[in-house]
GROMACS .gro file of C-alpha atoms in nm:
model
  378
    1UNK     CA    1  -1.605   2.006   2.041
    2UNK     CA    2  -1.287   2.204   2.000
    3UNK     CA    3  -1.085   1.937   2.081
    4UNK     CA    4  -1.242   1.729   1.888
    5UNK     CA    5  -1.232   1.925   1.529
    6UNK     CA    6  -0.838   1.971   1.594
    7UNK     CA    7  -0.813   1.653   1.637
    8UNK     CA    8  -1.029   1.598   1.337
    9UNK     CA    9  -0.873   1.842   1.104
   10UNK     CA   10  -0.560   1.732   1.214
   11UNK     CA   11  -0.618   1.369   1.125
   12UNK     CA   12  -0.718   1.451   0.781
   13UNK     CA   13  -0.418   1.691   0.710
   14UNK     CA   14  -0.201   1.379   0.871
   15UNK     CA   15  -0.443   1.107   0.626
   16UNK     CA   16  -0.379   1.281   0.334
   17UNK     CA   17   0.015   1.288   0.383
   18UNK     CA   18  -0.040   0.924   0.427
   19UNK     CA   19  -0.241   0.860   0.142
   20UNK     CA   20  -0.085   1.093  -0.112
   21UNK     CA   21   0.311   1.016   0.028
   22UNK     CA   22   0.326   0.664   0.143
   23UNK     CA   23   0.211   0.545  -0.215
   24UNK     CA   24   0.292   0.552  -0.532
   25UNK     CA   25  -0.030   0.641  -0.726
   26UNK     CA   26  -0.283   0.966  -0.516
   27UNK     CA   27  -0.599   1.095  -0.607
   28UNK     CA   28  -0.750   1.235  -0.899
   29UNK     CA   29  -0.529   1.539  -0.995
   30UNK     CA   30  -0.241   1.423  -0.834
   31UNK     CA   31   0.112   1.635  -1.005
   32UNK     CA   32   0.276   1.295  -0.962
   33UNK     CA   33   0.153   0.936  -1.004
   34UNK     CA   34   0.543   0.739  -1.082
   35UNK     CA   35   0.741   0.900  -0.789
   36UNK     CA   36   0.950   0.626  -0.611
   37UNK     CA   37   0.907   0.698  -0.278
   38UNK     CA   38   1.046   0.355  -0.128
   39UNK     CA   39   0.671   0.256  -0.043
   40UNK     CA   40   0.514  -0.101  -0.124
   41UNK     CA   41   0.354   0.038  -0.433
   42UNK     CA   42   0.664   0.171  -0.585
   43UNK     CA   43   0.856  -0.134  -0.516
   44UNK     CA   44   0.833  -0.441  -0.785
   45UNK     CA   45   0.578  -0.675  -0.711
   46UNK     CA   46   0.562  -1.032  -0.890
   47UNK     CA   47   0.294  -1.124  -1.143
   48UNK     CA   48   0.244  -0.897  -1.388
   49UNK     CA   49   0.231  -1.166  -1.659
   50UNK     CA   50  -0.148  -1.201  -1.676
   51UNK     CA   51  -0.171  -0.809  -1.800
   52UNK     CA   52  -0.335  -0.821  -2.182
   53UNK     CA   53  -0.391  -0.474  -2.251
   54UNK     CA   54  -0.588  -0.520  -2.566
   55UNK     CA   55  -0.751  -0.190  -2.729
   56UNK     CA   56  -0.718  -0.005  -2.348
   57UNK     CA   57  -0.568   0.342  -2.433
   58UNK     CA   58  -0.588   0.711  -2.289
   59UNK     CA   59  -0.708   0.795  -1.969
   60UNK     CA   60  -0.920   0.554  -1.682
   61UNK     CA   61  -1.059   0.757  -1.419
   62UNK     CA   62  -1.172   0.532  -1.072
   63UNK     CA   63  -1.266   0.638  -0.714
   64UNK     CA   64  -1.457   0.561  -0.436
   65UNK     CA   65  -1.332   0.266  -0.119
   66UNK     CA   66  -0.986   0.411   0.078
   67UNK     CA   67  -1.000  -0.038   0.200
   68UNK     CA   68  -0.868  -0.128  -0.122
   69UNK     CA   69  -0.651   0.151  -0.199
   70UNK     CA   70  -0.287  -0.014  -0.129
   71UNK     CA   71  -0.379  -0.346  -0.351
   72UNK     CA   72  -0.504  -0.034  -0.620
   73UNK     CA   73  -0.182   0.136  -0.596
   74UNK     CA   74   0.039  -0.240  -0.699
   75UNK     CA   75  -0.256  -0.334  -0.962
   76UNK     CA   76  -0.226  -0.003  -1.126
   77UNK     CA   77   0.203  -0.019  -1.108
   78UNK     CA   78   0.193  -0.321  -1.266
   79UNK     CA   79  -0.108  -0.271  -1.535
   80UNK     CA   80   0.073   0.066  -1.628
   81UNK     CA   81   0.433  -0.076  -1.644
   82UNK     CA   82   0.239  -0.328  -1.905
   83UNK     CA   83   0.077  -0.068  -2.083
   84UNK     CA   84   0.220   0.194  -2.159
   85UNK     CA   85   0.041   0.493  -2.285
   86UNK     CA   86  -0.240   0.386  -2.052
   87UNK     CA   87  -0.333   0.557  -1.758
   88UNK     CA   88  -0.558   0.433  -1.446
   89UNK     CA   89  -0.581   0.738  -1.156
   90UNK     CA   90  -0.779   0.565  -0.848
   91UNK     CA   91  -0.909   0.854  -0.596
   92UNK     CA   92  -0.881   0.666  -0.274
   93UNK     CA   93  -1.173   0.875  -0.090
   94UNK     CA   94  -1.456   0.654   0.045
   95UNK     CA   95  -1.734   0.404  -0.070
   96UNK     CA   96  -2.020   0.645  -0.041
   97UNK     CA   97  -1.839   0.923  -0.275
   98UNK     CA   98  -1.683   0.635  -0.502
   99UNK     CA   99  -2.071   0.548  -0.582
  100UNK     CA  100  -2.174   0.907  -0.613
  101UNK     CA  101  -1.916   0.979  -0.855
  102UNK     CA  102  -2.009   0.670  -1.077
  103UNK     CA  103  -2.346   0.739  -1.045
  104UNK     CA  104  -2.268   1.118  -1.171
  105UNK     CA  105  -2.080   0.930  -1.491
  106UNK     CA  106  -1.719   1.093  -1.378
  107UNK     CA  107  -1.569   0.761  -1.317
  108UNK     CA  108  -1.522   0.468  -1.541
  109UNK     CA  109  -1.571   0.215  -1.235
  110UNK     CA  110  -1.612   0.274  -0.839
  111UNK     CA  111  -1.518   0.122  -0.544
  112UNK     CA  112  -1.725   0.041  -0.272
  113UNK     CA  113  -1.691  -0.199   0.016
  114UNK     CA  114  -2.057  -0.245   0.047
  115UNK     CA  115  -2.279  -0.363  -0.251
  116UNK     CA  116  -2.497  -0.171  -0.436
  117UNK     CA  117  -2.836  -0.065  -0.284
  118UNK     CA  118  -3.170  -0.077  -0.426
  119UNK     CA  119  -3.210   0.324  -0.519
  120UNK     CA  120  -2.862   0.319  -0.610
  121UNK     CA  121  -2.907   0.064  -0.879
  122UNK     CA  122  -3.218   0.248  -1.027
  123UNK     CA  123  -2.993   0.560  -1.013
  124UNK     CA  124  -2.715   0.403  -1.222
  125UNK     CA  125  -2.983   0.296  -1.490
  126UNK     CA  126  -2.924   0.686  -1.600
  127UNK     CA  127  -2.538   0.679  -1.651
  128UNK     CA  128  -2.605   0.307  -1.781
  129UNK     CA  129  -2.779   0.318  -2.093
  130UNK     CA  130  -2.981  -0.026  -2.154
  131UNK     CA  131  -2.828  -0.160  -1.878
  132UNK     CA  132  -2.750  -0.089  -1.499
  133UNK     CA  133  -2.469  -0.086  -1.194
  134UNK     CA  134  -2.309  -0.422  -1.089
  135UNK     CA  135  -2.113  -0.554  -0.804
  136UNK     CA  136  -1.817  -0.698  -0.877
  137UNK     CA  137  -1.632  -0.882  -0.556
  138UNK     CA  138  -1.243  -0.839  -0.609
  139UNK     CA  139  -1.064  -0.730  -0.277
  140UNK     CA  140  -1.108  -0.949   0.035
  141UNK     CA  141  -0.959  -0.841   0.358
  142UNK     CA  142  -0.968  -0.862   0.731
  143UNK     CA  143  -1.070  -0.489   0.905
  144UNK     CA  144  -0.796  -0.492   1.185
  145UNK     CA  145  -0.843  -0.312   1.504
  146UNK     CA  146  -0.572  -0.157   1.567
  147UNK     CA  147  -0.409  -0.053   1.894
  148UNK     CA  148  -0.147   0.144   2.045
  149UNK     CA  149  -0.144   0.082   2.445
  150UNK     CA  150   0.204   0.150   2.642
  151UNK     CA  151   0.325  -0.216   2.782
  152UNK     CA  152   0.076  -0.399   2.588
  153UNK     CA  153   0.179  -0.609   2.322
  154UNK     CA  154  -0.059  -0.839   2.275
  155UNK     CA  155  -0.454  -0.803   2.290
  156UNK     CA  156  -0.751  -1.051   2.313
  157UNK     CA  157  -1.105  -0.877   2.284
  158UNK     CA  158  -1.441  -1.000   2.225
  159UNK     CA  159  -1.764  -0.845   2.022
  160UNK     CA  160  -1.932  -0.758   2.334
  161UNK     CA  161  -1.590  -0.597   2.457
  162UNK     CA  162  -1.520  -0.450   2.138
  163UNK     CA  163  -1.883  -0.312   2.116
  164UNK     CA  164  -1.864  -0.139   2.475
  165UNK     CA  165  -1.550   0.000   2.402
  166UNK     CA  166  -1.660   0.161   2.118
  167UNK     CA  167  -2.019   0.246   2.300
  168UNK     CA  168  -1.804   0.419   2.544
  169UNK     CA  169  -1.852   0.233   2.803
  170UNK     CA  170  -1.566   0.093   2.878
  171UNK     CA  171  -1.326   0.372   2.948
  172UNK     CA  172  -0.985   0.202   3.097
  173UNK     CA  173  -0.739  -0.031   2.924
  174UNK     CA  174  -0.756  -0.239   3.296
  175UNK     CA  175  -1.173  -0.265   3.299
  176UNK     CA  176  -1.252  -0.643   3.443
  177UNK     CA  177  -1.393  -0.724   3.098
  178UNK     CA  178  -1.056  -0.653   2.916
  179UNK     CA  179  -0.867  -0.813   3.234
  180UNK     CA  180  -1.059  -1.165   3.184
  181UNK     CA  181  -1.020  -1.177   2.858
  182UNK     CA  182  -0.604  -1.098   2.893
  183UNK     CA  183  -0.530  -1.360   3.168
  184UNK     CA  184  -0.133  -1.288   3.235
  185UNK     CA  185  -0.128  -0.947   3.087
  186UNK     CA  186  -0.015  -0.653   3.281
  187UNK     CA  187  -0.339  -0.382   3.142
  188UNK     CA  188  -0.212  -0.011   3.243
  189UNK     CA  189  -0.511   0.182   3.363
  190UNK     CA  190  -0.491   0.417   3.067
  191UNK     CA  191  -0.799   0.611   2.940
  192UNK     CA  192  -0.947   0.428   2.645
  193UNK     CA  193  -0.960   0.661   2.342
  194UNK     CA  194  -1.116   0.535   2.034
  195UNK     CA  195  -1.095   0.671   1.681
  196UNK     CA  196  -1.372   0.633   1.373
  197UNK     CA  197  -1.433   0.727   1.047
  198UNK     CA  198  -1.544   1.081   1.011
  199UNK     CA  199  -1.719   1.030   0.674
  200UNK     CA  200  -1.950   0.763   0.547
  201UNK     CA  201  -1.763   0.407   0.514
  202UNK     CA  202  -1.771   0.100   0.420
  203UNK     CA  203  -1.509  -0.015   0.650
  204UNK     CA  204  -1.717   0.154   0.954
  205UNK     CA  205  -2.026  -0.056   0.788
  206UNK     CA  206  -1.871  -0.376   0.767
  207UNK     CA  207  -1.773  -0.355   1.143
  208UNK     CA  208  -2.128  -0.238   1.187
  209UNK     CA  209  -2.276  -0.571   1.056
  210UNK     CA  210  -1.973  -0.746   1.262
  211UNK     CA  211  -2.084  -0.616   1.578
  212UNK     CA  212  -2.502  -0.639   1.513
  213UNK     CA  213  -2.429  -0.992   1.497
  214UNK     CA  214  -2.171  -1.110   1.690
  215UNK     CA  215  -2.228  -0.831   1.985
  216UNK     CA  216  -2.564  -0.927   2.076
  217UNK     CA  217  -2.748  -0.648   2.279
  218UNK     CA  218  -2.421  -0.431   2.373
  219UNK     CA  219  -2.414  -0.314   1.973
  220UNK     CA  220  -2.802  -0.160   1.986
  221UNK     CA  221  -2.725  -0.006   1.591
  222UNK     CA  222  -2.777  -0.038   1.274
  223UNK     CA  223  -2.491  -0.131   1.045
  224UNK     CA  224  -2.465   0.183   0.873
  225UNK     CA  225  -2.149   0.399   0.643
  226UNK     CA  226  -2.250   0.673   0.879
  227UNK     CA  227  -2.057   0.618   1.226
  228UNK     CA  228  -2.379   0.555   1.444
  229UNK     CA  229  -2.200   0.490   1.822
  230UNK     CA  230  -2.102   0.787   2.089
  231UNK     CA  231  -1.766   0.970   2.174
  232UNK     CA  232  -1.461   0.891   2.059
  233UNK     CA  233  -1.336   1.142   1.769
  234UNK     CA  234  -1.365   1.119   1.390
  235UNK     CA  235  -1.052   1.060   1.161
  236UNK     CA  236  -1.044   1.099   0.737
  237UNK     CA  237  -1.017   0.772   0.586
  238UNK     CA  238  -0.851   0.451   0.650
  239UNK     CA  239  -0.493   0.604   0.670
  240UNK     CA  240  -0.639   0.922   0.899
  241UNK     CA  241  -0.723   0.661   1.158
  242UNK     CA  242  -0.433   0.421   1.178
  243UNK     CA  243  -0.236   0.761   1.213
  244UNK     CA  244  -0.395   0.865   1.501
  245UNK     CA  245  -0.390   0.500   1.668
  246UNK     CA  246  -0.026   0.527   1.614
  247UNK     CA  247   0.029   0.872   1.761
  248UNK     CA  248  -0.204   0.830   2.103
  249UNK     CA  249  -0.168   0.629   2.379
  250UNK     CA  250  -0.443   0.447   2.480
  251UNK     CA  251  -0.613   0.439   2.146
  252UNK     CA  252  -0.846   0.242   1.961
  253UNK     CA  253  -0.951   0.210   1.572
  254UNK     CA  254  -1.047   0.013   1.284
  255UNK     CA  255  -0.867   0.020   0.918
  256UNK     CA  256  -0.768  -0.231   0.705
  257UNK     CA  257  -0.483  -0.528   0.772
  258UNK     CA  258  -0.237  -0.324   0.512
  259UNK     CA  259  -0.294   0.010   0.687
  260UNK     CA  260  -0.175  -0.152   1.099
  261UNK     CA  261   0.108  -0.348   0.837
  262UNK     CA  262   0.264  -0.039   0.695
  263UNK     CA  263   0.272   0.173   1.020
  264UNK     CA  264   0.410  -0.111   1.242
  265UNK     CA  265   0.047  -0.101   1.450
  266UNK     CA  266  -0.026  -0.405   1.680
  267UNK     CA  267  -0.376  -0.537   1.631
  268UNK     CA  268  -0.603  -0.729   1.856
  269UNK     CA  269  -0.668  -1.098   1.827
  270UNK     CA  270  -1.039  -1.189   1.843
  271UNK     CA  271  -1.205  -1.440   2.079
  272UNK     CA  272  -1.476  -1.557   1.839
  273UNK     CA  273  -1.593  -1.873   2.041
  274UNK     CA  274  -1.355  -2.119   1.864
  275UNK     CA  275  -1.091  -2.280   2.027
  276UNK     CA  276  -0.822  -2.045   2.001
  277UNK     CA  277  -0.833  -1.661   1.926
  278UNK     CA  278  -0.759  -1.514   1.553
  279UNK     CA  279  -0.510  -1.302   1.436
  280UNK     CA  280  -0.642  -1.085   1.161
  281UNK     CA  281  -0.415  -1.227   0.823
  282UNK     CA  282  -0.483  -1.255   0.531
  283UNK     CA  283  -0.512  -1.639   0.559
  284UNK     CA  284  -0.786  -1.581   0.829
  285UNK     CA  285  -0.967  -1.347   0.617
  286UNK     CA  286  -1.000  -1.596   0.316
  287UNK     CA  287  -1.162  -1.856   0.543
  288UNK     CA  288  -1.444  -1.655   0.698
  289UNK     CA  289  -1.502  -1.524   0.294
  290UNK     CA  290  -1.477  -1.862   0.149
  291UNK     CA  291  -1.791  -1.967   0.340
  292UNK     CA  292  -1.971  -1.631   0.115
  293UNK     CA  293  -2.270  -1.688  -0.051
  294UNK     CA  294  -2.334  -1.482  -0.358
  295UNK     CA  295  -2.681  -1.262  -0.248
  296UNK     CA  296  -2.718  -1.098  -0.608
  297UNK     CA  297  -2.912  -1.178  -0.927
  298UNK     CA  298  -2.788  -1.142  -1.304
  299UNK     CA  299  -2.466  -1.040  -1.311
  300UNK     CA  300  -2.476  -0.876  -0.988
  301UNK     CA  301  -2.163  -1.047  -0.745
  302UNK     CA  302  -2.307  -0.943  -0.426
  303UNK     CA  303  -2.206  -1.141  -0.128
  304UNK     CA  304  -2.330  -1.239   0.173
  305UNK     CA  305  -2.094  -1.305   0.456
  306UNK     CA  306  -2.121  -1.491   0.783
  307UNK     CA  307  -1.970  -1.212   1.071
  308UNK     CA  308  -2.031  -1.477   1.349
  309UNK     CA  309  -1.859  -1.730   1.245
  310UNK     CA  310  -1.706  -1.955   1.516
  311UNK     CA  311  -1.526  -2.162   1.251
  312UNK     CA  312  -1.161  -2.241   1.341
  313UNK     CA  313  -0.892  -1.989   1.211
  314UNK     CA  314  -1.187  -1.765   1.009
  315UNK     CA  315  -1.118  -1.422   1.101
  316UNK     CA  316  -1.531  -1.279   1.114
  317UNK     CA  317  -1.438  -0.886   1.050
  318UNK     CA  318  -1.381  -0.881   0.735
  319UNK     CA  319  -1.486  -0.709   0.441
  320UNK     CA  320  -1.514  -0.735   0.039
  321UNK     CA  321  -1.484  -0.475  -0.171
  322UNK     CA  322  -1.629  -0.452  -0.516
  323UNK     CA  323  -1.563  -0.256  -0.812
  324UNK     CA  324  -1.910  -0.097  -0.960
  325UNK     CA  325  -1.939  -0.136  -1.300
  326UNK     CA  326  -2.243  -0.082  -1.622
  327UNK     CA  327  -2.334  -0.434  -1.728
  328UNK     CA  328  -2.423  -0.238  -2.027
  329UNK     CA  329  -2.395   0.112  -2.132
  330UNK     CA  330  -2.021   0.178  -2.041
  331UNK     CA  331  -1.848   0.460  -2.239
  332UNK     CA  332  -1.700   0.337  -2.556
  333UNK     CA  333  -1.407   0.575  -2.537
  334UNK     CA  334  -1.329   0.343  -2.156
  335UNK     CA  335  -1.464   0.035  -2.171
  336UNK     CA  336  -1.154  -0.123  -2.310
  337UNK     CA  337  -0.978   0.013  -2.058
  338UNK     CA  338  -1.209  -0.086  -1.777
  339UNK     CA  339  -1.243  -0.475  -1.905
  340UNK     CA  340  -0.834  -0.483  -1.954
  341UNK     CA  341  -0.759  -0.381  -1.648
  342UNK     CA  342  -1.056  -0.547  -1.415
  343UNK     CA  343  -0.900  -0.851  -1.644
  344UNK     CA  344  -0.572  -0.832  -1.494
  345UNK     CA  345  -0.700  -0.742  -1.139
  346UNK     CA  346  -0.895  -1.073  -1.119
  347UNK     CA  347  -0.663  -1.304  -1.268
  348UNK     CA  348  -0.416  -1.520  -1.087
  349UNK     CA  349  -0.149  -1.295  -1.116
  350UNK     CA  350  -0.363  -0.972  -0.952
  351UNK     CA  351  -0.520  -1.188  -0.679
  352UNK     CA  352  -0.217  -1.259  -0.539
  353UNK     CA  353  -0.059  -0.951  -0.524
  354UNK     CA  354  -0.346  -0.930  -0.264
  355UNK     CA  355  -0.262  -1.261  -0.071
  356UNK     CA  356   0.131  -1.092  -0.047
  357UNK     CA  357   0.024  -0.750   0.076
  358UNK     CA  358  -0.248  -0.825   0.375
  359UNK     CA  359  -0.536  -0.857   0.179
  360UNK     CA  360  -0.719  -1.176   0.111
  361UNK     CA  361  -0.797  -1.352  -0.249
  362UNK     CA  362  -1.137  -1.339  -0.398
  363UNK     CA  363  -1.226  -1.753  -0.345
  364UNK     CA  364  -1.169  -1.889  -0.691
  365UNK     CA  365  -1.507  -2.013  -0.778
  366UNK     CA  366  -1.653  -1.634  -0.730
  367UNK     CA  367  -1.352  -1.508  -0.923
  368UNK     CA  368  -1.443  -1.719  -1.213
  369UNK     CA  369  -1.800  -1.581  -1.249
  370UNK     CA  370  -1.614  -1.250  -1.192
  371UNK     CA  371  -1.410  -1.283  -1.487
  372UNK     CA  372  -1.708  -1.450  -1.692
  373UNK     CA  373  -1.873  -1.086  -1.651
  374UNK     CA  374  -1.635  -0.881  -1.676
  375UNK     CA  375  -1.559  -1.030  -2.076
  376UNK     CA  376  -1.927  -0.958  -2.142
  377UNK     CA  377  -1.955  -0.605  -1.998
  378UNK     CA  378  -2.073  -0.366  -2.311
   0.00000   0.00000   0.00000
């Protein structure tokens, strides 16, 4: 247990440097949102032409998924650059807070990498006035697994694999099941050590409902934000784990593409069942979404994704996250904030600043309906 809060504590000290110094824009109450710090967000990016800002004005506050954080960070450069006098502070913290803070009317929109559920909808109806909380699909992206194993530079796993690694049953980087699937690789017979989210997620969710249905029987849980498996030790947010996959040898964890891209962290190819294995991209990540089929009613976006997908090139762990709006009821004194700048993050111009940074575009017919709804919000 001691071991495992230092390494806890220390993974959230480490996060947070990551989160708050690697980026341009931090957290609610950050000192210092424009710093250039040489990171992606506080380089140029292209396509800022499709910002309108309109009557947006003062102050947007946002928080909730840590997945979506990075594409945040260049939307909000680029919508603030356009607007000046505007200002949009995303608190990159997790899905589950992102909703409670909406929920608590402290935030002008959320983001969550799960959609809405049932009792969370009848709680917004509060903060909503005549109207309720909405789902609004607008980051795609592949959750990598990312790993950091001495000699090994390349890394085929499975579900079942993946699942009894993270069970903790598989224990060495040389186990026959990782051997078989690595035909030609030298596998060091390193202890396995395998890093989670220590706070609810939707990124450990989305892997959840990965593994319940491409694992079969060796994934025996529920897809849940809670981590659910045992062993392994607990990191804060998406950035808390990719830095301790870096740091350890022998390690294991999940995180978004963008987090493995901006810490140089290998990731592992996965043998779905088609022909060849699939790198998580981007590109990959767009074809297992495209198949999505919207699951919500109204104006709710909710999707419904296919995790076992054998389809050629679809890469099946993947996740969407959406930004949790009022259909109706929004503060006057925001909402022409909120529809500016979820105007500019779904237009052609925001999508692909996902596309160029390891995230994957929302497929155009969804992002239509997206930006339908988004003009009537009220």
């Amino acid at each position: 247990m001691k071991l495992q809060r230092k390494n806890m504590l220390r993974a959230s000290a480490l996060g947070a440097l990551v989160v708050s110094g690697a980026l341009v824009l931090t957290a609610c109450g950050s000192d210092d949102n424009t710093k250039d710090n040489g990171s992606a967000a506080s380089k140029p990016a292209a396509g800022t032409g499709d910002v309108k800002c309109d009557d947006a004005k003062g102050k947007l506050l946002a928080s909730g998924s840590s997945a979506q954080k990075n594409a945040v960070d260049l939307w909000v450069k680029n919508y603030m650059a356009a607007c000046p006098g505007v200002e949009v502070n995303y608190k990159s913290s997790s899905s589950g807070e992102g909703i409670v803070a909406f929920n608590q009317g402290t935030v002008g929109f959320a983001g969550s990498d799960s959609a809405l559920k049932p009792e969370q909808v009848e709680e917004s109806k509060k903060i909503c006035t005549g109207g309720q909380g909405i789902d609004l699909p607008m980051v795609g992206g592949p959750i990598a697994l990312g790993f950091n194993v001495a000699g090994v530079d390349k890394l085929t796993l499975d579900a079942p694999t993946i699942a009894n690694i993270f069970n903790d049953k598989i224990k060495k980087w040389d186990d026959e099941a990782i051997k078989k699937l690595n035909p030609g690789v030298t596998l060091p017979g390193t202890a396995i050590q395998h890093f989670h989210r220590s706070e609810d997620s939707g990124t450990t969710e989305n892997l959840g409902k990965y593994l319940k249905a491409a694992a079969g029987d060796a994934w025996p849980h529920e897809a849940a934000k809670k981590w659910p498996a045992p062993g392994g030790l607990g990191a804060s947010g998406s950035a808390g784990v990719a830095t301790q996959v870096k740091q350890v040898d022998g390690s294991i964890g999940y995180f978004e593409l963008s987090y493995a891209s901006a810490q140089n962290i290998k990731t592992v190819d996965l043998n779905t069942g088609a022909a060849a294995p699939v790198k998580a991209t981007g590109e990959n990540a767009s074809k297992a979404i495209a198949a999505a089929k919207i699951s919500g009613t109204g104006n709710d976006l909710a999707l419904k994704l296919d995790y076992a997908t054998k389809a050629e090139g679809a890469y099946p762990i993947v996740l969407v996250t959406y930004e949790v709006v009022c259909d109706k009821g929004n503060k006057a004194e925001t909402l022409p904030t909120v529809k500016s700048f979820l105007n500019y993050t779904a237009s052609d111009a925001g999508q692909k600043v996902l596309l160029d940074n390891g995230y994957a575009p929302i497929p155009a017919e969804i992002n239509a309906k997206v930006r339908e709804i988004i003009a009537s919000l009220a």
